[in-house]
């Protein structure tokens, strides 16, 4: 079903034959209800807001992710991002579509690349994932967002720093109707919220967020 030519080893377990072997693909840590209605965090029972998102101003209506951002998913996303494993976008989209119903929106868009990183990598995982999801959900994909500046790298930053860094980092072209924003990983929600805020300012009536993976807070 999933036959990747390169590399010859599973990014998770190292077995030969595929970028992600069938066994690892089937044992990804899927996120299942109950979830926070707003931010998609797993919760003990269905809630409209959870301890992670209550009291925060989030510019999106809801966020959903297919899998938890554990060690294996981290390895897959790193391989996808850094090594440009193109076919992982299709596999990631299959994982998303299996977990998340098509959102009731007019179009998909994606968190835009940092110019520097786009030049380094020559590809943009979030855009590829959006394109693959657009095919599966039969929704148009708009390049609605741009970056106002090249922000500092988020990796290793504290939560407060991340939120500060991304505020005002995005601009949006006219975005009529409702939009689903696609990204590879939901970490603090700060990036998604800043991008959603730009889309709302550009006229979007509502923004939903869909990602492949979601970081989970401990405890
Ligand atoms: Zn494997
Ligand atoms: Zn929440």
PDB file of N, CA and C in Angstrom, residues 33-120:
ATOM      1  N   UNK A  33     -11.519  10.763  20.671  1.00  0.00           N
ATOM      2  CA  UNK A  33     -12.356  11.433  21.669  1.00  0.00           C
ATOM      3  C   UNK A  33     -12.357  10.648  22.983  1.00  0.00           C
ATOM      4  N   UNK A  34     -12.639  11.288  24.108  1.00  0.00           N
ATOM      5  CA  UNK A  34     -13.058  12.703  24.204  1.00  0.00           C
ATOM      6  C   UNK A  34     -11.898  13.678  24.042  1.00  0.00           C
ATOM      7  N   UNK A  35     -12.217  14.811  23.385  1.00  0.00           N
ATOM      8  CA  UNK A  35     -11.245  15.861  23.145  1.00  0.00           C
ATOM      9  C   UNK A  35     -11.833  17.203  23.566  1.00  0.00           C
ATOM     10  N   UNK A  36     -10.960  18.147  23.821  1.00  0.00           N
ATOM     11  CA  UNK A  36     -11.423  19.523  24.019  1.00  0.00           C
ATOM     12  C   UNK A  36     -11.998  20.008  22.693  1.00  0.00           C
ATOM     13  N   UNK A  37     -13.223  20.510  22.742  1.00  0.00           N
ATOM     14  CA  UNK A  37     -13.910  20.968  21.547  1.00  0.00           C
ATOM     15  C   UNK A  37     -13.119  22.071  20.841  1.00  0.00           C
ATOM     16  N   UNK A  38     -12.432  22.876  21.631  1.00  0.00           N
ATOM     17  CA  UNK A  38     -11.733  24.028  21.081  1.00  0.00           C
ATOM     18  C   UNK A  38     -10.347  23.660  20.539  1.00  0.00           C
ATOM     19  N   UNK A  39      -9.482  23.152  21.399  1.00  0.00           N
ATOM     20  CA  UNK A  39      -8.082  23.008  20.985  1.00  0.00           C
ATOM     21  C   UNK A  39      -7.702  21.572  20.639  1.00  0.00           C
ATOM     22  N   UNK A  40      -8.614  20.638  20.833  1.00  0.00           N
ATOM     23  CA  UNK A  40      -8.345  19.262  20.418  1.00  0.00           C
ATOM     24  C   UNK A  40      -7.492  18.450  21.376  1.00  0.00           C
ATOM     25  N   UNK A  41      -7.200  18.982  22.548  1.00  0.00           N
ATOM     26  CA  UNK A  41      -6.424  18.215  23.529  1.00  0.00           C
ATOM     27  C   UNK A  41      -7.257  17.041  24.023  1.00  0.00           C
ATOM     28  N   UNK A  42      -6.641  15.871  24.208  1.00  0.00           N
ATOM     29  CA  UNK A  42      -7.390  14.752  24.798  1.00  0.00           C
ATOM     30  C   UNK A  42      -7.801  15.104  26.226  1.00  0.00           C
ATOM     31  N   UNK A  43      -9.039  14.807  26.557  1.00  0.00           N
ATOM     32  CA  UNK A  43      -9.553  15.154  27.886  1.00  0.00           C
ATOM     33  C   UNK A  43     -10.265  13.936  28.470  1.00  0.00           C
ATOM     34  N   UNK A  44     -10.570  13.997  29.742  1.00  0.00           N
ATOM     35  CA  UNK A  44     -11.216  12.856  30.398  1.00  0.00           C
ATOM     36  C   UNK A  44     -12.653  12.696  29.921  1.00  0.00           C
ATOM     37  N   UNK A  45     -13.301  13.807  29.583  1.00  0.00           N
ATOM     38  CA  UNK A  45     -14.652  13.796  29.023  1.00  0.00           C
ATOM     39  C   UNK A  45     -14.762  14.988  28.078  1.00  0.00           C
ATOM     40  N   UNK A  46     -15.781  15.016  27.213  1.00  0.00           N
ATOM     41  CA  UNK A  46     -15.866  16.121  26.253  1.00  0.00           C
ATOM     42  C   UNK A  46     -16.047  17.457  26.967  1.00  0.00           C
ATOM     43  N   UNK A  47     -15.224  18.430  26.606  1.00  0.00           N
ATOM     44  CA  UNK A  47     -15.334  19.768  27.205  1.00  0.00           C
ATOM     45  C   UNK A  47     -15.270  20.811  26.096  1.00  0.00           C
ATOM     46  N   UNK A  48     -15.799  21.996  26.385  1.00  0.00           N
ATOM     47  CA  UNK A  48     -15.745  23.072  25.388  1.00  0.00           C
ATOM     48  C   UNK A  48     -14.418  23.814  25.458  1.00  0.00           C
ATOM     49  N   UNK A  49     -13.846  23.849  26.637  1.00  0.00           N
ATOM     50  CA  UNK A  49     -12.526  24.438  26.868  1.00  0.00           C
ATOM     51  C   UNK A  49     -11.802  23.554  27.860  1.00  0.00           C
ATOM     52  N   UNK A  50     -10.494  23.446  27.736  1.00  0.00           N
ATOM     53  CA  UNK A  50      -9.758  22.617  28.687  1.00  0.00           C
ATOM     54  C   UNK A  50      -8.728  23.467  29.417  1.00  0.00           C
ATOM     55  N   UNK A  51      -7.988  22.822  30.312  1.00  0.00           N
ATOM     56  CA  UNK A  51      -7.006  23.578  31.102  1.00  0.00           C
ATOM     57  C   UNK A  51      -5.924  24.174  30.207  1.00  0.00           C
ATOM     58  N   UNK A  52      -5.723  23.563  29.047  1.00  0.00           N
ATOM     59  CA  UNK A  52      -4.674  24.072  28.160  1.00  0.00           C
ATOM     60  C   UNK A  52      -5.092  25.352  27.430  1.00  0.00           C
ATOM     61  N   UNK A  53      -6.382  25.449  27.079  1.00  0.00           N
ATOM     62  CA  UNK A  53      -6.786  26.586  26.234  1.00  0.00           C
ATOM     63  C   UNK A  53      -7.695  27.587  26.941  1.00  0.00           C
ATOM     64  N   UNK A  54      -8.205  27.243  28.134  1.00  0.00           N
ATOM     65  CA  UNK A  54      -9.116  28.191  28.770  1.00  0.00           C
ATOM     66  C   UNK A  54      -8.347  29.448  29.173  1.00  0.00           C
ATOM     67  N   UNK A  55      -8.971  30.596  28.972  1.00  0.00           N
ATOM     68  CA  UNK A  55      -8.315  31.855  29.309  1.00  0.00           C
ATOM     69  C   UNK A  55      -7.379  32.346  28.230  1.00  0.00           C
ATOM     70  N   UNK A  56      -7.180  31.550  27.177  1.00  0.00           N
ATOM     71  CA  UNK A  56      -6.319  32.007  26.079  1.00  0.00           C
ATOM     72  C   UNK A  56      -7.175  32.558  24.955  1.00  0.00           C
ATOM     73  N   UNK A  57      -6.670  33.603  24.318  1.00  0.00           N
ATOM     74  CA  UNK A  57      -7.384  34.140  23.164  1.00  0.00           C
ATOM     75  C   UNK A  57      -6.881  33.409  21.937  1.00  0.00           C
ATOM     76  N   UNK A  58      -7.678  32.499  21.444  1.00  0.00           N
ATOM     77  CA  UNK A  58      -7.301  31.748  20.246  1.00  0.00           C
ATOM     78  C   UNK A  58      -8.177  32.227  19.092  1.00  0.00           C
ATOM     79  N   UNK A  59      -7.553  32.544  17.969  1.00  0.00           N
ATOM     80  CA  UNK A  59      -8.292  33.142  16.849  1.00  0.00           C
ATOM     81  C   UNK A  59      -8.983  32.092  15.979  1.00  0.00           C
ATOM     82  N   UNK A  60      -8.746  30.798  16.283  1.00  0.00           N
ATOM     83  CA  UNK A  60      -9.420  29.754  15.504  1.00  0.00           C
ATOM     84  C   UNK A  60     -10.586  29.167  16.298  1.00  0.00           C
ATOM     85  N   UNK A  61     -11.536  28.580  15.540  1.00  0.00           N
ATOM     86  CA  UNK A  61     -12.714  27.992  16.174  1.00  0.00           C
ATOM     87  C   UNK A  61     -12.382  26.671  16.843  1.00  0.00           C
ATOM     88  N   UNK A  62     -11.573  25.869  16.136  1.00  0.00           N
ATOM     89  CA  UNK A  62     -11.238  24.548  16.666  1.00  0.00           C
ATOM     90  C   UNK A  62      -9.930  24.085  16.049  1.00  0.00           C
ATOM     91  N   UNK A  63      -9.260  23.197  16.756  1.00  0.00           N
ATOM     92  CA  UNK A  63      -8.049  22.570  16.226  1.00  0.00           C
ATOM     93  C   UNK A  63      -8.176  21.063  16.399  1.00  0.00           C
ATOM     94  N   UNK A  64      -7.799  20.330  15.361  1.00  0.00           N
ATOM     95  CA  UNK A  64      -7.822  18.864  15.425  1.00  0.00           C
ATOM     96  C   UNK A  64      -6.528  18.309  14.860  1.00  0.00           C
ATOM     97  N   UNK A  65      -6.054  17.244  15.477  1.00  0.00           N
ATOM     98  CA  UNK A  65      -4.854  16.567  14.984  1.00  0.00           C
ATOM     99  C   UNK A  65      -5.140  15.080  14.920  1.00  0.00           C
ATOM    100  N   UNK A  66      -4.430  14.391  14.020  1.00  0.00           N
ATOM    101  CA  UNK A  66      -4.675  12.958  13.856  1.00  0.00           C
ATOM    102  C   UNK A  66      -3.942  12.132  14.904  1.00  0.00           C
ATOM    103  N   UNK A  67      -2.717  12.516  15.196  1.00  0.00           N
ATOM    104  CA  UNK A  67      -1.904  11.695  16.104  1.00  0.00           C
ATOM    105  C   UNK A  67      -1.169  12.572  17.119  1.00  0.00           C
ATOM    106  N   UNK A  68      -0.759  11.936  18.218  1.00  0.00           N
ATOM    107  CA  UNK A  68       0.052  12.639  19.217  1.00  0.00           C
ATOM    108  C   UNK A  68       1.487  12.738  18.705  1.00  0.00           C
ATOM    109  N   UNK A  69       2.141  13.806  19.091  1.00  0.00           N
ATOM    110  CA  UNK A  69       3.511  14.064  18.639  1.00  0.00           C
ATOM    111  C   UNK A  69       4.484  13.318  19.553  1.00  0.00           C
ATOM    112  N   UNK A  70       4.523  12.010  19.411  1.00  0.00           N
ATOM    113  CA  UNK A  70       5.429  11.214  20.248  1.00  0.00           C
ATOM    114  C   UNK A  70       6.757  11.016  19.512  1.00  0.00           C
ATOM    115  N   UNK A  71       7.600  10.155  20.064  1.00  0.00           N
ATOM    116  CA  UNK A  71       8.942   9.944  19.515  1.00  0.00           C
ATOM    117  C   UNK A  71       8.907   9.475  18.054  1.00  0.00           C
ATOM    118  N   UNK A  72       8.030   8.523  17.760  1.00  0.00           N
ATOM    119  CA  UNK A  72       7.947   8.004  16.392  1.00  0.00           C
ATOM    120  C   UNK A  72       7.441   9.055  15.419  1.00  0.00           C
ATOM    121  N   UNK A  73       6.406   9.785  15.843  1.00  0.00           N
ATOM    122  CA  UNK A  73       5.847  10.816  14.959  1.00  0.00           C
ATOM    123  C   UNK A  73       6.869  11.930  14.760  1.00  0.00           C
ATOM    124  N   UNK A  74       7.610  12.226  15.818  1.00  0.00           N
ATOM    125  CA  UNK A  74       8.674  13.220  15.723  1.00  0.00           C
ATOM    126  C   UNK A  74       9.708  12.795  14.657  1.00  0.00           C
ATOM    127  N   UNK A  75      10.050  11.513  14.651  1.00  0.00           N
ATOM    128  CA  UNK A  75      11.027  10.999  13.674  1.00  0.00           C
ATOM    129  C   UNK A  75      10.468  11.087  12.252  1.00  0.00           C
ATOM    130  N   UNK A  76       9.177  10.800  12.119  1.00  0.00           N
ATOM    131  CA  UNK A  76       8.554  10.867  10.790  1.00  0.00           C
ATOM    132  C   UNK A  76       8.532  12.318  10.302  1.00  0.00           C
ATOM    133  N   UNK A  77       8.084  13.229  11.182  1.00  0.00           N
ATOM    134  CA  UNK A  77       7.981  14.637  10.788  1.00  0.00           C
ATOM    135  C   UNK A  77       9.368  15.206  10.478  1.00  0.00           C
ATOM    136  N   UNK A  78      10.371  14.819  11.271  1.00  0.00           N
ATOM    137  CA  UNK A  78      11.738  15.300  11.022  1.00  0.00           C
ATOM    138  C   UNK A  78      12.228  14.806   9.660  1.00  0.00           C
ATOM    139  N   UNK A  79      11.971  13.549   9.339  1.00  0.00           N
ATOM    140  CA  UNK A  79      12.373  12.997   8.046  1.00  0.00           C
ATOM    141  C   UNK A  79      11.661  13.699   6.908  1.00  0.00           C
ATOM    142  N   UNK A  80      10.403  13.966   7.144  1.00  0.00           N
ATOM    143  CA  UNK A  80       9.572  14.630   6.150  1.00  0.00           C
ATOM    144  C   UNK A  80      10.077  16.051   5.897  1.00  0.00           C
ATOM    145  N   UNK A  81      10.375  16.755   6.999  1.00  0.00           N
ATOM    146  CA  UNK A  81      10.802  18.153   6.883  1.00  0.00           C
ATOM    147  C   UNK A  81      12.207  18.290   6.345  1.00  0.00           C
ATOM    148  N   UNK A  82      13.107  17.574   6.962  1.00  0.00           N
ATOM    149  CA  UNK A  82      14.514  17.823   6.685  1.00  0.00           C
ATOM    150  C   UNK A  82      15.009  17.091   5.445  1.00  0.00           C
ATOM    151  N   UNK A  83      14.446  15.943   5.167  1.00  0.00           N
ATOM    152  CA  UNK A  83      14.973  15.162   4.051  1.00  0.00           C
ATOM    153  C   UNK A  83      14.061  15.183   2.838  1.00  0.00           C
ATOM    154  N   UNK A  84      12.968  15.953   2.923  1.00  0.00           N
ATOM    155  CA  UNK A  84      12.126  16.109   1.740  1.00  0.00           C
ATOM    156  C   UNK A  84      11.545  14.814   1.220  1.00  0.00           C
ATOM    157  N   UNK A  85      11.112  13.965   2.100  1.00  0.00           N
ATOM    158  CA  UNK A  85      10.526  12.698   1.661  1.00  0.00           C
ATOM    159  C   UNK A  85       9.112  12.967   1.151  1.00  0.00           C
ATOM    160  N   UNK A  86       9.032  13.228  -0.144  1.00  0.00           N
ATOM    161  CA  UNK A  86       7.792  13.700  -0.744  1.00  0.00           C
ATOM    162  C   UNK A  86       6.593  12.814  -0.459  1.00  0.00           C
ATOM    163  N   UNK A  87       6.810  11.517  -0.551  1.00  0.00           N
ATOM    164  CA  UNK A  87       5.644  10.639  -0.444  1.00  0.00           C
ATOM    165  C   UNK A  87       5.077  10.587   0.960  1.00  0.00           C
ATOM    166  N   UNK A  88       5.824  11.090   1.920  1.00  0.00           N
ATOM    167  CA  UNK A  88       5.285  11.131   3.278  1.00  0.00           C
ATOM    168  C   UNK A  88       4.072  12.052   3.362  1.00  0.00           C
ATOM    169  N   UNK A  89       3.993  13.054   2.481  1.00  0.00           N
ATOM    170  CA  UNK A  89       2.840  13.953   2.506  1.00  0.00           C
ATOM    171  C   UNK A  89       1.550  13.178   2.224  1.00  0.00           C
ATOM    172  N   UNK A  90       1.607  12.265   1.264  1.00  0.00           N
ATOM    173  CA  UNK A  90       0.423  11.461   0.939  1.00  0.00           C
ATOM    174  C   UNK A  90       0.079  10.525   2.097  1.00  0.00           C
ATOM    175  N   UNK A  91       1.109   9.918   2.690  1.00  0.00           N
ATOM    176  CA  UNK A  91       0.869   9.023   3.826  1.00  0.00           C
ATOM    177  C   UNK A  91       0.295   9.811   5.000  1.00  0.00           C
ATOM    178  N   UNK A  92       0.844  11.004   5.231  1.00  0.00           N
ATOM    179  CA  UNK A  92       0.353  11.847   6.327  1.00  0.00           C
ATOM    180  C   UNK A  92      -1.104  12.233   6.079  1.00  0.00           C
ATOM    181  N   UNK A  93      -1.425  12.561   4.829  1.00  0.00           N
ATOM    182  CA  UNK A  93      -2.806  12.938   4.507  1.00  0.00           C
ATOM    183  C   UNK A  93      -3.755  11.758   4.745  1.00  0.00           C
ATOM    184  N   UNK A  94      -3.307  10.554   4.413  1.00  0.00           N
ATOM    185  CA  UNK A  94      -4.143   9.373   4.657  1.00  0.00           C
ATOM    186  C   UNK A  94      -4.418   9.201   6.154  1.00  0.00           C
ATOM    187  N   UNK A  95      -3.386   9.438   6.959  1.00  0.00           N
ATOM    188  CA  UNK A  95      -3.541   9.322   8.412  1.00  0.00           C
ATOM    189  C   UNK A  95      -4.527  10.378   8.918  1.00  0.00           C
ATOM    190  N   UNK A  96      -4.423  11.592   8.381  1.00  0.00           N
ATOM    191  CA  UNK A  96      -5.321  12.677   8.803  1.00  0.00           C
ATOM    192  C   UNK A  96      -6.769  12.361   8.410  1.00  0.00           C
ATOM    193  N   UNK A  97      -6.950  11.945   7.151  1.00  0.00           N
ATOM    194  CA  UNK A  97      -8.309  11.705   6.650  1.00  0.00           C
ATOM    195  C   UNK A  97      -8.974  10.538   7.402  1.00  0.00           C
ATOM    196  N   UNK A  98      -8.173   9.574   7.817  1.00  0.00           N
ATOM    197  CA  UNK A  98      -8.726   8.446   8.570  1.00  0.00           C
ATOM    198  C   UNK A  98      -9.213   8.884   9.949  1.00  0.00           C
ATOM    199  N   UNK A  99      -8.628   9.967  10.477  1.00  0.00           N
ATOM    200  CA  UNK A  99      -8.937  10.377  11.850  1.00  0.00           C
ATOM    201  C   UNK A  99      -9.903  11.557  11.933  1.00  0.00           C
ATOM    202  N   UNK A 100      -9.885  12.421  10.911  1.00  0.00           N
ATOM    203  CA  UNK A 100     -10.618  13.684  11.017  1.00  0.00           C
ATOM    204  C   UNK A 100     -11.583  13.811   9.844  1.00  0.00           C
ATOM    205  N   UNK A 101     -12.867  14.039  10.126  1.00  0.00           N
ATOM    206  CA  UNK A 101     -13.813  14.237   9.020  1.00  0.00           C
ATOM    207  C   UNK A 101     -13.490  15.523   8.264  1.00  0.00           C
ATOM    208  N   UNK A 102     -13.823  15.549   6.990  1.00  0.00           N
ATOM    209  CA  UNK A 102     -13.602  16.758   6.190  1.00  0.00           C
ATOM    210  C   UNK A 102     -14.266  17.950   6.847  1.00  0.00           C
ATOM    211  N   UNK A 103     -13.543  19.047   7.056  1.00  0.00           N
ATOM    212  CA  UNK A 103     -14.132  20.194   7.760  1.00  0.00           C
ATOM    213  C   UNK A 103     -15.143  20.930   6.884  1.00  0.00           C
ATOM    214  N   UNK A 104     -16.190  21.484   7.491  1.00  0.00           N
ATOM    215  CA  UNK A 104     -17.201  22.240   6.731  1.00  0.00           C
ATOM    216  C   UNK A 104     -16.698  23.640   6.411  1.00  0.00           C
ATOM    217  N   UNK A 105     -15.788  23.740   5.447  1.00  0.00           N
ATOM    218  CA  UNK A 105     -15.167  25.021   5.088  1.00  0.00           C
ATOM    219  C   UNK A 105     -15.216  25.209   3.575  1.00  0.00           C
ATOM    220  N   UNK A 106     -14.902  26.430   3.135  1.00  0.00           N
ATOM    221  CA  UNK A 106     -14.895  26.732   1.707  1.00  0.00           C
ATOM    222  C   UNK A 106     -13.560  26.394   1.050  1.00  0.00           C
ATOM    223  N   UNK A 107     -12.482  26.436   1.831  1.00  0.00           N
ATOM    224  CA  UNK A 107     -11.163  26.196   1.244  1.00  0.00           C
ATOM    225  C   UNK A 107     -10.164  25.819   2.322  1.00  0.00           C
ATOM    226  N   UNK A 108      -9.055  25.244   1.869  1.00  0.00           N
ATOM    227  CA  UNK A 108      -7.930  24.955   2.758  1.00  0.00           C
ATOM    228  C   UNK A 108      -6.825  25.974   2.491  1.00  0.00           C
ATOM    229  N   UNK A 109      -6.052  26.263   3.518  1.00  0.00           N
ATOM    230  CA  UNK A 109      -4.806  26.989   3.313  1.00  0.00           C
ATOM    231  C   UNK A 109      -3.779  26.385   4.251  1.00  0.00           C
ATOM    232  N   UNK A 110      -2.574  26.916   4.253  1.00  0.00           N
ATOM    233  CA  UNK A 110      -1.509  26.294   5.043  1.00  0.00           C
ATOM    234  C   UNK A 110      -0.657  27.374   5.689  1.00  0.00           C
ATOM    235  N   UNK A 111      -0.035  27.021   6.792  1.00  0.00           N
ATOM    236  CA  UNK A 111       0.909  27.930   7.441  1.00  0.00           C
ATOM    237  C   UNK A 111       2.083  28.097   6.484  1.00  0.00           C
ATOM    238  N   UNK A 112       2.401  29.341   6.115  1.00  0.00           N
ATOM    239  CA  UNK A 112       3.408  29.537   5.070  1.00  0.00           C
ATOM    240  C   UNK A 112       4.821  29.261   5.576  1.00  0.00           C
ATOM    241  N   UNK A 113       5.724  28.941   4.655  1.00  0.00           N
ATOM    242  CA  UNK A 113       7.087  28.620   5.090  1.00  0.00           C
ATOM    243  C   UNK A 113       7.864  29.867   5.455  1.00  0.00           C
ATOM    244  N   UNK A 114       8.794  29.669   6.318  1.00  0.00           N
ATOM    245  CA  UNK A 114       9.825  30.629   6.605  1.00  0.00           C
ATOM    246  C   UNK A 114      10.709  30.642   5.352  1.00  0.00           C
ATOM    247  N   UNK A 115      10.981  31.824   4.801  1.00  0.00           N
ATOM    248  CA  UNK A 115      11.698  31.865   3.517  1.00  0.00           C
ATOM    249  C   UNK A 115      13.044  31.140   3.587  1.00  0.00           C
ATOM    250  N   UNK A 116      13.741  31.382   4.684  1.00  0.00           N
ATOM    251  CA  UNK A 116      15.062  30.775   4.850  1.00  0.00           C
ATOM    252  C   UNK A 116      14.975  29.248   4.822  1.00  0.00           C
ATOM    253  N   UNK A 117      13.974  28.732   5.551  1.00  0.00           N
ATOM    254  CA  UNK A 117      13.841  27.274   5.617  1.00  0.00           C
ATOM    255  C   UNK A 117      13.349  26.689   4.302  1.00  0.00           C
ATOM    256  N   UNK A 118      12.524  27.460   3.574  1.00  0.00           N
ATOM    257  CA  UNK A 118      12.061  26.989   2.278  1.00  0.00           C
ATOM    258  C   UNK A 118      13.252  26.853   1.329  1.00  0.00           C
ATOM    259  N   UNK A 119      14.158  27.826   1.383  1.00  0.00           N
ATOM    260  CA  UNK A 119      15.342  27.777   0.533  1.00  0.00           C
ATOM    261  C   UNK A 119      16.229  26.597   0.908  1.00  0.00           C
ATOM    262  N   UNK A 120      16.349  26.379   2.213  1.00  0.00           N
ATOM    263  CA  UNK A 120      17.158  25.242   2.678  1.00  0.00           C
ATOM    264  C   UNK A 120      16.587  23.924   2.205  1.00  0.00           C
TER     265      UNK A 120
END
